[in-house]
Amino acid sequence: MSLYRKYRPQKFSEIIGQEYVVKTVLGAVTSNQIGHAYIFAGIRGTGKTTIARIFAKSINCLDAQNGEPCDKCKICQEVNGGSFLDLIEIDAASNRGIDDIRDLREKVKFSPNMGKYKVYIIDEAHMLTEPAFNALLKTLEEPPAHAVFILATTEIHKIPATILSRCQRLDFHKIENGKLIEGIKKIAEKEGIKIDEKSLKKIVAISEGSVRDALSYLDQVSS
């Protein structure tokens, strides 16, 4: 298993950087003010899909503490294992047409199988076609109370204004070099990878603020 997958955060407290995003999402969970649609925008490898999954887990968790999922209950275990039926992940790069969104619109009407919310994560949302966006818009205008949509994108300028106006937007920024070095260093120590400070700084520099890229480079140099 790649380091990025092995060390993918399972709780908000494990996220490197993105304090503003985590604080906002945690606030929504603890105050029980869950929005029906969010847009997570930012460069690759900065935690958009990871935080979306933790968010889905926390609002469905059977024993959440101050917004953090317990990571022990049946729902948390199923989310971690990728088998939770009320968390639906859609890759818009492969499912970008109107028929795909029509199918989503039909299925979203049904109540959750096990959790409190059905969460739809639409990755690379900017890849949807114009007819697909129009079909999605109708669902965002009148969503079922049990549905939460999270659109993740690296190209926010390609998302139609009509969609943006119906979502809460959270911007993900490049991870600061210091925090990224600290995070990568901890993982290297856990893996028993001996690496000096100069090499760590080089990895972080070429990663350009992306945790995923940094861990991929660490994987490469360690082998």
mmCIF file of C-alpha atoms in Angstrom:
data_model
loop_
_atom_site.group_PDB
_atom_site.id
_atom_site.type_symbol
_atom_site.label_atom_id
_atom_site.label_comp_id
_atom_site.label_asym_id
_atom_site.label_seq_id
_atom_site.Cartn_x
_atom_site.Cartn_y
_atom_site.Cartn_z
ATOM 1 C CA MET A 1 0.000 0.000 0.000
ATOM 2 C CA SER A 2 1.279 3.457 -0.884
ATOM 3 C CA LEU A 3 2.190 5.773 1.984
ATOM 4 C CA TYR A 4 -0.548 8.217 0.997
ATOM 5 C CA ARG A 5 -3.210 5.528 1.327
ATOM 6 C CA LYS A 6 -1.656 3.986 4.433
ATOM 7 C CA TYR A 7 -1.507 7.304 6.275
ATOM 8 C CA ARG A 8 -4.715 8.885 4.951
ATOM 9 C CA PRO A 9 -6.175 10.771 7.947
ATOM 10 C CA GLN A 10 -9.271 9.216 9.527
ATOM 11 C CA LYS A 11 -10.075 12.116 11.871
ATOM 12 C CA PHE A 12 -10.074 15.903 11.562
ATOM 13 C CA SER A 13 -7.264 16.127 14.144
ATOM 14 C CA GLU A 14 -4.964 14.162 11.819
ATOM 15 C CA ILE A 15 -5.263 16.619 8.906
ATOM 16 C CA ILE A 16 -2.057 18.459 7.967
ATOM 17 C CA GLY A 17 -2.852 22.157 7.485
ATOM 18 C CA GLN A 18 -6.298 23.365 6.283
ATOM 19 C CA GLU A 19 -7.146 24.679 9.777
ATOM 20 C CA TYR A 20 -9.784 27.057 8.403
ATOM 21 C CA VAL A 21 -11.582 24.279 6.514
ATOM 22 C CA VAL A 22 -11.459 21.871 9.467
ATOM 23 C CA LYS A 23 -12.717 24.553 11.872
ATOM 24 C CA THR A 24 -15.615 25.407 9.554
ATOM 25 C CA VAL A 25 -16.663 21.805 8.976
ATOM 26 C CA LEU A 26 -16.306 20.891 12.656
ATOM 27 C CA GLY A 27 -18.432 23.908 13.563
ATOM 28 C CA ALA A 28 -21.178 22.726 11.228
ATOM 29 C CA VAL A 29 -21.129 19.247 12.783
ATOM 30 C CA THR A 30 -21.060 20.326 16.442
ATOM 31 C CA SER A 31 -23.805 22.919 15.955
ATOM 32 C CA ASN A 32 -25.850 20.493 13.848
ATOM 33 C CA GLN A 33 -26.018 23.034 11.033
ATOM 34 C CA ILE A 34 -25.240 20.699 8.165
ATOM 35 C CA GLY A 35 -25.469 22.326 4.742
ATOM 36 C CA HIS A 36 -26.990 20.362 1.888
ATOM 37 C CA ALA A 37 -24.219 21.227 -0.579
ATOM 38 C CA TYR A 38 -20.534 22.126 -0.341
ATOM 39 C CA ILE A 39 -17.786 22.862 -2.846
ATOM 40 C CA PHE A 40 -14.231 21.948 -1.851
ATOM 41 C CA ALA A 41 -11.847 23.809 -4.155
ATOM 42 C CA GLY A 42 -8.067 23.648 -4.335
ATOM 43 C CA ILE A 43 -4.991 22.066 -5.893
ATOM 44 C CA ARG A 44 -4.468 18.302 -5.986
ATOM 45 C CA GLY A 45 -3.433 16.362 -2.900
ATOM 46 C CA THR A 46 -4.448 18.911 -0.250
ATOM 47 C CA GLY A 47 -7.136 16.865 1.487
ATOM 48 C CA LYS A 48 -10.404 17.637 -0.327
ATOM 49 C CA THR A 49 -11.620 14.042 -0.685
ATOM 50 C CA THR A 50 -10.105 13.018 2.657
ATOM 51 C CA ILE A 51 -11.941 15.750 4.584
ATOM 52 C CA ALA A 52 -15.123 14.991 2.631
ATOM 53 C CA ARG A 53 -14.945 11.363 3.801
ATOM 54 C CA ILE A 54 -14.251 12.330 7.413
ATOM 55 C CA PHE A 55 -17.164 14.779 7.247
ATOM 56 C CA ALA A 56 -19.445 12.023 5.928
ATOM 57 C CA LYS A 57 -18.245 9.762 8.729
ATOM 58 C CA SER A 58 -18.701 12.354 11.474
ATOM 59 C CA ILE A 59 -22.301 13.266 10.580
ATOM 60 C CA ASN A 60 -23.263 9.588 10.526
ATOM 61 C CA CYS A 61 -21.115 8.350 13.426
ATOM 62 C CA LEU A 62 -23.008 6.643 16.260
ATOM 63 C CA ASP A 63 -20.738 8.081 18.960
ATOM 64 C CA ALA A 64 -19.140 11.295 17.652
ATOM 65 C CA GLN A 65 -17.286 13.414 20.240
ATOM 66 C CA ASN A 66 -17.173 17.180 19.608
ATOM 67 C CA GLY A 67 -17.583 16.538 15.899
ATOM 68 C CA GLU A 68 -14.853 13.902 15.661
ATOM 69 C CA PRO A 69 -15.947 10.446 14.474
ATOM 70 C CA CYS A 70 -15.286 7.699 17.028
ATOM 71 C CA ASP A 71 -13.674 5.457 14.377
ATOM 72 C CA LYS A 72 -14.952 2.428 16.305
ATOM 73 C CA CYS A 73 -18.670 2.102 15.577
ATOM 74 C CA LYS A 74 -20.082 0.027 12.735
ATOM 75 C CA ILE A 75 -20.628 3.074 10.513
ATOM 76 C CA CYS A 76 -17.087 4.400 10.988
ATOM 77 C CA GLN A 77 -15.643 0.974 10.254
ATOM 78 C CA GLU A 78 -17.695 0.647 7.076
ATOM 79 C CA VAL A 79 -16.681 4.111 5.860
ATOM 80 C CA ASN A 80 -13.018 3.269 6.505
ATOM 81 C CA GLY A 81 -13.429 -0.003 4.647
ATOM 82 C CA GLY A 82 -15.215 1.597 1.699
ATOM 83 C CA SER A 83 -18.416 -0.408 2.209
ATOM 84 C CA PHE A 84 -20.764 2.202 3.727
ATOM 85 C CA LEU A 85 -23.773 2.292 1.390
ATOM 86 C CA ASP A 86 -24.791 5.842 2.343
ATOM 87 C CA LEU A 87 -21.487 7.289 1.148
ATOM 88 C CA ILE A 88 -21.509 7.465 -2.631
ATOM 89 C CA GLU A 89 -18.350 8.628 -4.407
ATOM 90 C CA ILE A 90 -18.650 9.630 -8.035
ATOM 91 C CA ASP A 91 -15.704 10.335 -10.332
ATOM 92 C CA ALA A 92 -17.054 13.057 -12.614
ATOM 93 C CA ALA A 93 -14.213 12.447 -15.066
ATOM 94 C CA SER A 94 -15.745 9.037 -15.839
ATOM 95 C CA ASN A 95 -19.410 9.737 -15.009
ATOM 96 C CA ARG A 96 -19.886 13.176 -16.473
ATOM 97 C CA GLY A 97 -23.042 12.866 -18.580
ATOM 98 C CA ILE A 98 -26.680 13.746 -17.987
ATOM 99 C CA ASP A 99 -27.678 10.076 -17.677
ATOM 100 C CA ASP A 100 -25.292 9.645 -14.744
ATOM 101 C CA ILE A 101 -26.782 12.634 -12.938
ATOM 102 C CA ARG A 102 -30.324 11.532 -13.751
ATOM 103 C CA ASP A 103 -29.525 8.198 -12.146
ATOM 104 C CA LEU A 104 -28.208 10.070 -9.081
ATOM 105 C CA ARG A 105 -31.388 12.183 -8.939
ATOM 106 C CA GLU A 106 -33.566 9.072 -8.883
ATOM 107 C CA LYS A 107 -31.565 7.314 -6.182
ATOM 108 C CA VAL A 108 -31.110 10.346 -3.901
ATOM 109 C CA LYS A 109 -34.849 10.313 -3.167
ATOM 110 C CA PHE A 110 -34.547 7.074 -1.212
ATOM 111 C CA SER A 111 -33.843 7.255 2.517
ATOM 112 C CA PRO A 112 -30.393 6.298 3.842
ATOM 113 C CA ASN A 113 -29.784 2.576 4.320
ATOM 114 C CA MET A 114 -28.115 2.860 7.697
ATOM 115 C CA GLY A 115 -26.930 6.362 8.502
ATOM 116 C CA LYS A 116 -28.648 9.659 9.147
ATOM 117 C CA TYR A 117 -27.415 11.202 5.896
ATOM 118 C CA LYS A 118 -26.665 10.038 2.377
ATOM 119 C CA VAL A 119 -23.472 11.780 1.332
ATOM 120 C CA TYR A 120 -22.542 12.198 -2.328
ATOM 121 C CA ILE A 121 -18.917 13.124 -3.051
ATOM 122 C CA ILE A 122 -18.502 14.230 -6.660
ATOM 123 C CA ASP A 123 -14.781 14.316 -7.423
ATOM 124 C CA GLU A 124 -13.396 16.430 -10.285
ATOM 125 C CA ALA A 125 -16.842 18.063 -10.439
ATOM 126 C CA HIS A 126 -15.698 20.546 -13.088
ATOM 127 C CA MET A 127 -15.650 17.657 -15.584
ATOM 128 C CA LEU A 128 -19.457 17.395 -15.653
ATOM 129 C CA THR A 129 -21.094 18.383 -18.938
ATOM 130 C CA GLU A 130 -23.404 21.399 -19.160
ATOM 131 C CA PRO A 131 -26.568 19.215 -19.354
ATOM 132 C CA ALA A 132 -25.315 17.246 -16.332
ATOM 133 C CA PHE A 133 -24.788 20.458 -14.370
ATOM 134 C CA ASN A 134 -28.322 21.567 -15.273
ATOM 135 C CA ALA A 135 -29.720 18.249 -14.052
ATOM 136 C CA LEU A 136 -27.697 18.484 -10.834
ATOM 137 C CA LEU A 137 -28.922 22.036 -10.287
ATOM 138 C CA LYS A 138 -32.508 20.827 -9.952
ATOM 139 C CA THR A 139 -31.486 18.462 -7.170
ATOM 140 C CA LEU A 140 -29.464 21.171 -5.378
ATOM 141 C CA GLU A 141 -32.450 23.526 -5.539
ATOM 142 C CA GLU A 142 -34.769 21.090 -3.771
ATOM 143 C CA PRO A 143 -32.607 18.457 -2.054
ATOM 144 C CA PRO A 144 -34.063 15.786 0.243
ATOM 145 C CA ALA A 145 -33.398 16.540 3.924
ATOM 146 C CA HIS A 146 -31.239 13.411 4.213
ATOM 147 C CA ALA A 147 -28.865 14.299 1.353
ATOM 148 C CA VAL A 148 -25.528 16.097 1.498
ATOM 149 C CA PHE A 149 -23.514 16.875 -1.642
ATOM 150 C CA ILE A 150 -19.788 17.609 -1.651
ATOM 151 C CA LEU A 151 -18.322 18.716 -4.970
ATOM 152 C CA ALA A 152 -14.519 18.552 -5.094
ATOM 153 C CA THR A 153 -12.654 20.407 -7.831
ATOM 154 C CA THR A 154 -9.194 21.595 -8.817
ATOM 155 C CA GLU A 155 -10.694 24.053 -11.343
ATOM 156 C CA ILE A 156 -13.309 26.125 -9.554
ATOM 157 C CA HIS A 157 -13.572 28.554 -12.502
ATOM 158 C CA LYS A 158 -15.241 25.795 -14.537
ATOM 159 C CA ILE A 159 -18.112 25.384 -12.075
ATOM 160 C CA PRO A 160 -21.231 27.287 -13.271
ATOM 161 C CA ALA A 161 -22.307 30.269 -11.175
ATOM 162 C CA THR A 162 -25.741 28.701 -10.729
ATOM 163 C CA ILE A 163 -24.136 25.721 -8.965
ATOM 164 C CA LEU A 164 -21.757 27.893 -6.911
ATOM 165 C CA SER A 165 -24.620 30.019 -5.603
ATOM 166 C CA ARG A 166 -26.284 26.950 -4.077
ATOM 167 C CA CYS A 167 -23.215 25.589 -2.315
ATOM 168 C CA GLN A 168 -21.043 26.571 0.622
ATOM 169 C CA ARG A 169 -17.559 27.075 -0.785
ATOM 170 C CA LEU A 170 -14.440 26.072 1.133
ATOM 171 C CA ASP A 171 -11.038 26.837 -0.376
ATOM 172 C CA PHE A 172 -8.137 24.465 0.259
ATOM 173 C CA HIS A 173 -4.682 26.050 0.174
ATOM 174 C CA LYS A 174 -1.217 24.680 -0.421
ATOM 175 C CA ILE A 175 0.190 23.163 2.748
ATOM 176 C CA GLU A 176 2.846 25.375 4.343
ATOM 177 C CA ASN A 177 6.366 23.980 3.926
ATOM 178 C CA GLY A 178 7.030 23.813 7.673
ATOM 179 C CA LYS A 179 3.872 21.823 8.403
ATOM 180 C CA LEU A 180 4.460 19.545 5.435
ATOM 181 C CA ILE A 181 8.054 18.828 6.499
ATOM 182 C CA GLU A 182 6.856 18.049 10.026
ATOM 183 C CA GLY A 183 4.128 15.713 8.762
ATOM 184 C CA ILE A 184 6.381 13.861 6.292
ATOM 185 C CA LYS A 185 9.117 13.540 8.906
ATOM 186 C CA LYS A 186 6.731 11.801 11.347
ATOM 187 C CA ILE A 187 5.646 9.322 8.680
ATOM 188 C CA ALA A 188 9.273 8.635 7.688
ATOM 189 C CA GLU A 189 10.086 7.877 11.344
ATOM 190 C CA LYS A 190 7.100 5.497 11.642
ATOM 191 C CA GLU A 191 8.237 3.694 8.490
ATOM 192 C CA GLY A 192 11.848 3.528 9.613
ATOM 193 C CA ILE A 193 12.976 5.605 6.634
ATOM 194 C CA LYS A 194 16.246 7.411 7.339
ATOM 195 C CA ILE A 195 16.225 10.774 5.608
ATOM 196 C CA ASP A 196 18.064 14.005 6.368
ATOM 197 C CA GLU A 197 16.588 17.489 6.661
ATOM 198 C CA LYS A 198 17.997 18.627 3.309
ATOM 199 C CA SER A 199 16.292 15.759 1.479
ATOM 200 C CA LEU A 200 12.997 16.402 3.300
ATOM 201 C CA LYS A 201 13.106 20.043 2.247
ATOM 202 C CA LYS A 202 13.798 18.996 -1.354
ATOM 203 C CA ILE A 203 10.802 16.643 -1.377
ATOM 204 C CA VAL A 204 8.544 19.340 0.063
ATOM 205 C CA ALA A 205 9.824 21.951 -2.406
ATOM 206 C CA ILE A 206 8.983 19.856 -5.474
ATOM 207 C CA SER A 207 5.635 18.793 -3.972
ATOM 208 C CA GLU A 208 4.383 22.399 -4.189
ATOM 209 C CA GLY A 209 2.115 22.153 -1.148
ATOM 210 C CA SER A 210 0.574 18.761 -1.974
ATOM 211 C CA VAL A 211 0.620 16.108 0.764
ATOM 212 C CA ARG A 212 -0.105 13.336 -1.731
ATOM 213 C CA ASP A 213 2.798 14.352 -3.978
ATOM 214 C CA ALA A 214 5.166 14.618 -1.003
ATOM 215 C CA LEU A 215 4.312 11.101 0.174
ATOM 216 C CA SER A 216 4.626 9.761 -3.373
ATOM 217 C CA TYR A 217 8.148 11.224 -3.606
ATOM 218 C CA LEU A 218 9.012 9.803 -0.178
ATOM 219 C CA ASP A 219 7.798 6.420 -1.445
ATOM 220 C CA GLN A 220 10.072 6.703 -4.464
ATOM 221 C CA VAL A 221 13.236 7.770 -2.655
ATOM 222 C CA SER A 222 12.762 5.162 0.086
ATOM 223 C CA SER A 223 12.673 2.384 -2.496
#
